[in-house]
Coordinates of N, CA and C in Angstrom, one line a residue:
X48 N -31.4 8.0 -15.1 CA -30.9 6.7 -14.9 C -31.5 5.7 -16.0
X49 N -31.5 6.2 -17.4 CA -32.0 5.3 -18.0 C -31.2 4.1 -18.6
X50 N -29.8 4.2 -18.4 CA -29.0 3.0 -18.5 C -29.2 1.7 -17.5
X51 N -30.3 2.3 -16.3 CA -30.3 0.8 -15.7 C -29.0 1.2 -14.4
X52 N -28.0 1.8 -14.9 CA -26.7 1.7 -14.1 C -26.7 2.9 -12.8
X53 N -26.2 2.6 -11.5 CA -26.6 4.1 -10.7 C -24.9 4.5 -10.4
X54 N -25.3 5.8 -10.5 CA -23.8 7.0 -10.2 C -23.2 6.7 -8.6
X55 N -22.3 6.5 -8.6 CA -21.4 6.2 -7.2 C -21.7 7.5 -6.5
X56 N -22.5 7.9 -4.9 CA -23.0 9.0 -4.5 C -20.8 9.6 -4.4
X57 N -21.4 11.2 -4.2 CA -19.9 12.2 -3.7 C -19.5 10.9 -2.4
X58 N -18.3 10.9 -2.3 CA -18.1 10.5 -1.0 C -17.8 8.9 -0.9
X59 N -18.5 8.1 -1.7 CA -18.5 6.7 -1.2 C -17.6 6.2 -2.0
X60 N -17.0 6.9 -3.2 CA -15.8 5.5 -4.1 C -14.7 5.4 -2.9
X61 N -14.4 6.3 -2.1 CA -13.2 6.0 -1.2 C -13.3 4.5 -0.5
X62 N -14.7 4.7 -0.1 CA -15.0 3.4 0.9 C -15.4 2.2 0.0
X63 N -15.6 2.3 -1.2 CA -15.9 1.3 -1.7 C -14.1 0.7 -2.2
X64 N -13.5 1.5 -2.4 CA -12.2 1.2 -2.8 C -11.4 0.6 -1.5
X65 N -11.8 1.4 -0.2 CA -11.3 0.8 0.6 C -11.2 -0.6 1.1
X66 N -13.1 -1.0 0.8 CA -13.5 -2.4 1.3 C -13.1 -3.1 0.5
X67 N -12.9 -2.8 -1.2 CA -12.7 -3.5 -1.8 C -10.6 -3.9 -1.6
X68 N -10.3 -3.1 -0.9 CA -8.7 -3.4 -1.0 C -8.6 -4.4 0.3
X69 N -9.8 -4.6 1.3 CA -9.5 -5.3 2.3 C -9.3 -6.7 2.5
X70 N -9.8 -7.3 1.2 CA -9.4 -8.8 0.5 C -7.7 -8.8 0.3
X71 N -7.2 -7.9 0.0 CA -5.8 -8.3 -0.3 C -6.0 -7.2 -0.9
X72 N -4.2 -7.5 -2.0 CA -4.0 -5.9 -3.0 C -5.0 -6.4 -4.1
X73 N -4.4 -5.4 -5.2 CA -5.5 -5.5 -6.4 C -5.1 -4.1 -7.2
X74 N -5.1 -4.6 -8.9 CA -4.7 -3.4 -9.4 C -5.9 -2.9 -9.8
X75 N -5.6 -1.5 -10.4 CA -6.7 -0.4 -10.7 C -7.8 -1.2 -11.5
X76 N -7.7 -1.8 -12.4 CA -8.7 -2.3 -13.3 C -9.5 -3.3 -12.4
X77 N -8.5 -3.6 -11.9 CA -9.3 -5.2 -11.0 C -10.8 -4.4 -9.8
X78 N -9.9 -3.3 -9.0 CA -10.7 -2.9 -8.3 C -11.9 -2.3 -9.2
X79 N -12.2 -1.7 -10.1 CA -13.4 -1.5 -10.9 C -14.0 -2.3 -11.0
X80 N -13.3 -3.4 -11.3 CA -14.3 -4.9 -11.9 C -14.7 -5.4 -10.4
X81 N -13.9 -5.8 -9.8 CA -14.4 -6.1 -8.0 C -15.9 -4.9 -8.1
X82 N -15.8 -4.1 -7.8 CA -16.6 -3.1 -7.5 C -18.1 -3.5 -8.5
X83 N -18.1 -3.2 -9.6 CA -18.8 -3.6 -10.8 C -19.6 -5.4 -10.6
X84 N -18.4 -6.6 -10.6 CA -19.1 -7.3 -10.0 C -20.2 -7.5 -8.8
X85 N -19.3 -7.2 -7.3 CA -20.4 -7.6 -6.3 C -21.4 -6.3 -6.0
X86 N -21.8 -5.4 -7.1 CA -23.0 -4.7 -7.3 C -24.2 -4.8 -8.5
X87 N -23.7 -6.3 -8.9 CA -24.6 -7.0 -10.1 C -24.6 -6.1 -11.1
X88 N -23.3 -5.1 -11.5 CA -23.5 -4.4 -12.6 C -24.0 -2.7 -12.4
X89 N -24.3 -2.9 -11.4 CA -25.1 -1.6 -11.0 C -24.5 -0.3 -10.9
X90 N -22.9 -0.5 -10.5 CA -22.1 0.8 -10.3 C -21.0 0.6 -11.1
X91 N -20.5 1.4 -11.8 CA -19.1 1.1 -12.7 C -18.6 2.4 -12.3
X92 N -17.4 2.1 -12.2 CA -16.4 3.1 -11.5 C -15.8 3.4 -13.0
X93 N -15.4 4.5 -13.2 CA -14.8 5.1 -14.5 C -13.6 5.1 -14.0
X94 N -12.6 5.0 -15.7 CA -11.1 5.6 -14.7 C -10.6 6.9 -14.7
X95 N -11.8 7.7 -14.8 CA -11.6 9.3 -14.5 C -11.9 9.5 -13.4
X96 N -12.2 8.5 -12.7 CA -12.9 8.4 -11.3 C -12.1 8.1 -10.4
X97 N -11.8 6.5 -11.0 CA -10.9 5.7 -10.1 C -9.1 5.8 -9.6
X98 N -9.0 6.5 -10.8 CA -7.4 7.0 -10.7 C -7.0 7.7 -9.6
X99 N -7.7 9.0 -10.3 CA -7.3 10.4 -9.1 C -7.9 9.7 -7.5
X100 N -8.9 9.1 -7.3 CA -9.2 8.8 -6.1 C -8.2 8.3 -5.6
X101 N -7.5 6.8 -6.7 CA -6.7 5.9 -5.6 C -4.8 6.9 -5.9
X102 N -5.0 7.9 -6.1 CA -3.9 8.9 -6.1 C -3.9 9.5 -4.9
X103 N -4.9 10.3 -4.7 CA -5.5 10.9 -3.1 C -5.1 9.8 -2.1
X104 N -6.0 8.7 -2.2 CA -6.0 7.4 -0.9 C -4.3 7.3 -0.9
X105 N -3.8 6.7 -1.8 CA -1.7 6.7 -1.5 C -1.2 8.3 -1.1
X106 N -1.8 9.4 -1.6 CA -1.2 11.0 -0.9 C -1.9 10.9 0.3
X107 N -2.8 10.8 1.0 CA -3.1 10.2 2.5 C -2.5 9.4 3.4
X108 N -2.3 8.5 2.8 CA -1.5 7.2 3.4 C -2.1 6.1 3.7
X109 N -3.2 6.1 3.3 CA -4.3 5.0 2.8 C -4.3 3.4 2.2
X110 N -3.2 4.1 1.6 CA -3.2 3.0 0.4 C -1.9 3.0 0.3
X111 N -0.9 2.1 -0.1 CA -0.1 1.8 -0.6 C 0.0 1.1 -2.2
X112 N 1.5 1.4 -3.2 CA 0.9 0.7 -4.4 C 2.7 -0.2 -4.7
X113 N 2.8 -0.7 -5.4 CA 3.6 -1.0 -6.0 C 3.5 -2.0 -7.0
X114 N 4.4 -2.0 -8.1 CA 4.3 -2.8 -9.4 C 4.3 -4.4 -9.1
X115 N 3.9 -4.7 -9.7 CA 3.5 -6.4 -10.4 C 3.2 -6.8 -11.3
X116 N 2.4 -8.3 -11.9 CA 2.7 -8.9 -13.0 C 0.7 -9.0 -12.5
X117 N -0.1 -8.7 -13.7 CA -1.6 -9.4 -13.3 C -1.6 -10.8 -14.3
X118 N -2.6 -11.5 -14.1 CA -3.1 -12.7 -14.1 C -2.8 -12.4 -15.9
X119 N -2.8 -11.5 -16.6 CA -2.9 -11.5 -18.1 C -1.3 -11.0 -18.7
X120 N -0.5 -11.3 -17.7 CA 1.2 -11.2 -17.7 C 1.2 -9.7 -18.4
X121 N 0.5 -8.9 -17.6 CA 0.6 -7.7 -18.1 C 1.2 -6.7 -16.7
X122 N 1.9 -6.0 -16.8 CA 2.8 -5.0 -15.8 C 1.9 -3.8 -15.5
X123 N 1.7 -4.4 -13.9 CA 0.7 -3.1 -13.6 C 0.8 -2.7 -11.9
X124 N -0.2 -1.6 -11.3 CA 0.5 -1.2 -10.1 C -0.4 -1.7 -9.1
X125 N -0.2 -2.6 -8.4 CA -1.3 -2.9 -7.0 C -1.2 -2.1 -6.0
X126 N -2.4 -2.2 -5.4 CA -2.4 -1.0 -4.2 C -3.2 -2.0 -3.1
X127 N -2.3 -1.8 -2.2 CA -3.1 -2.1 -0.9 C -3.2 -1.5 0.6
X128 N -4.0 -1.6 1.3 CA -4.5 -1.2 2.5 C -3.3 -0.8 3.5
X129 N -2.9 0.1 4.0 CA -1.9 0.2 4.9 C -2.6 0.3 6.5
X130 N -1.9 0.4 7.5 CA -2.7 -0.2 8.8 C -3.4 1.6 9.2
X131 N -3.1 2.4 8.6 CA -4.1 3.8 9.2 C -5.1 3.9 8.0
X132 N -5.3 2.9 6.6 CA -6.2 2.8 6.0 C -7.2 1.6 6.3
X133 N -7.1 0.8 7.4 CA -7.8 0.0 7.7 C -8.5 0.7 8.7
X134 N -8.2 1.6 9.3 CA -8.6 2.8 10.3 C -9.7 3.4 9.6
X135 N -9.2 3.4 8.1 CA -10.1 5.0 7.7 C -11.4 4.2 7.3
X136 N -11.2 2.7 6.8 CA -11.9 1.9 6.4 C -13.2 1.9 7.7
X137 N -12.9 1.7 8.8 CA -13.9 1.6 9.8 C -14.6 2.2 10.3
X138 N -14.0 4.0 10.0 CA -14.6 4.8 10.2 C -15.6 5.3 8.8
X139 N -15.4 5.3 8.1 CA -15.6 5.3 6.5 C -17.2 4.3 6.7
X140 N -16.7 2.9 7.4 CA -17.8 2.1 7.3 C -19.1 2.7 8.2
X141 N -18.7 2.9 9.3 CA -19.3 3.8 10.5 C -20.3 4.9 10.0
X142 N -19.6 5.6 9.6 CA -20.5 6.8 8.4 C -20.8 6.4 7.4
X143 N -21.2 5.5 6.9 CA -21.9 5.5 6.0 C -23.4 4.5 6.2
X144 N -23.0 3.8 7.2 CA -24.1 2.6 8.2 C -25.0 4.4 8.6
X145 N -24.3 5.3 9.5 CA -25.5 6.1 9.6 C -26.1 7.1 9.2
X146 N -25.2 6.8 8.3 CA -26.1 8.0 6.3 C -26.9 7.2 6.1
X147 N -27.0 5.7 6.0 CA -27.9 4.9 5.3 C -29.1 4.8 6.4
X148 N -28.9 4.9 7.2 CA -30.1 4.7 9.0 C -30.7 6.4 8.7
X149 N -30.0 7.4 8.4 CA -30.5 8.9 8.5 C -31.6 8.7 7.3
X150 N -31.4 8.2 6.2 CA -31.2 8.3 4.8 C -33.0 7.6 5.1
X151 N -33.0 6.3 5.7 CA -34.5 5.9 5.9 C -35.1 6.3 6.6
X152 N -34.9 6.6 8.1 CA -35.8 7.4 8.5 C -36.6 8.8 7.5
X153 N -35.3 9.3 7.4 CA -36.6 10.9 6.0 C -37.2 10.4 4.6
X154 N -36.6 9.0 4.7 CA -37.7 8.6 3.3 C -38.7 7.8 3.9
X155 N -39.3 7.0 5.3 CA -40.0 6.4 5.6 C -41.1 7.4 5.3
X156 N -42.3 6.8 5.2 CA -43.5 7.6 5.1 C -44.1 7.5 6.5
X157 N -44.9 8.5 6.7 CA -45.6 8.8 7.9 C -46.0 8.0 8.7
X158 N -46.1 7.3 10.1 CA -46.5 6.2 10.5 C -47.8 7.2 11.3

């Protein structure tokens, strides 16, 4: 980790994509940068990462996308939350609240 920056664990870009789609839609780039900002820089999503994931989430049924215009009048595809991806989102959030609760108990040190 000498860049300072930490690797997205297996498993969590879904849910970070998810939460991040829960504001509204948002195109591919945007959600990197969403992602990137409210982690003060700390996680950057690549787009060898981010693609195929939000490919999977719409072959699930996750996600929805369709074309638009972004803020820089550039033609691109937004994707947003469909109602059994706000499902996955909760459960998604659920498991990961007690990966992070498992995760400190085995790193707490001996009381």
């Amino acid at each position: 980790m000498a860049s300072g920056k930490l690797d997205v664990l297996q498993g969590t870009l879904d849910l970070l994509i998810l939460r991040t789609l829960q504001w509204g839609p948002q195109h591919g780039h945007g959600i990197g940068q969403v992602i990137r900002a409210r982690s003060d820089d700390l996680l950057q999503v690549e787009h060898g990462s981010l693609y195929p994931a939000l490919h999977r989430l719409r072959r699930d049924g996750w996600i929805e996308s369709e074309w638009g215009i972004t803020q820089n009048n550039q033609r691109a595809k937004f994707y947003q939350l469909t109602p059994k991806g706000k499902q996955q989102l909760a459960l998604e959030e659920t498991k990961w609240k007690l990966f992070v609760k498992t995760m400190s108990r085995v790193m707490r040190p001996q009381e």
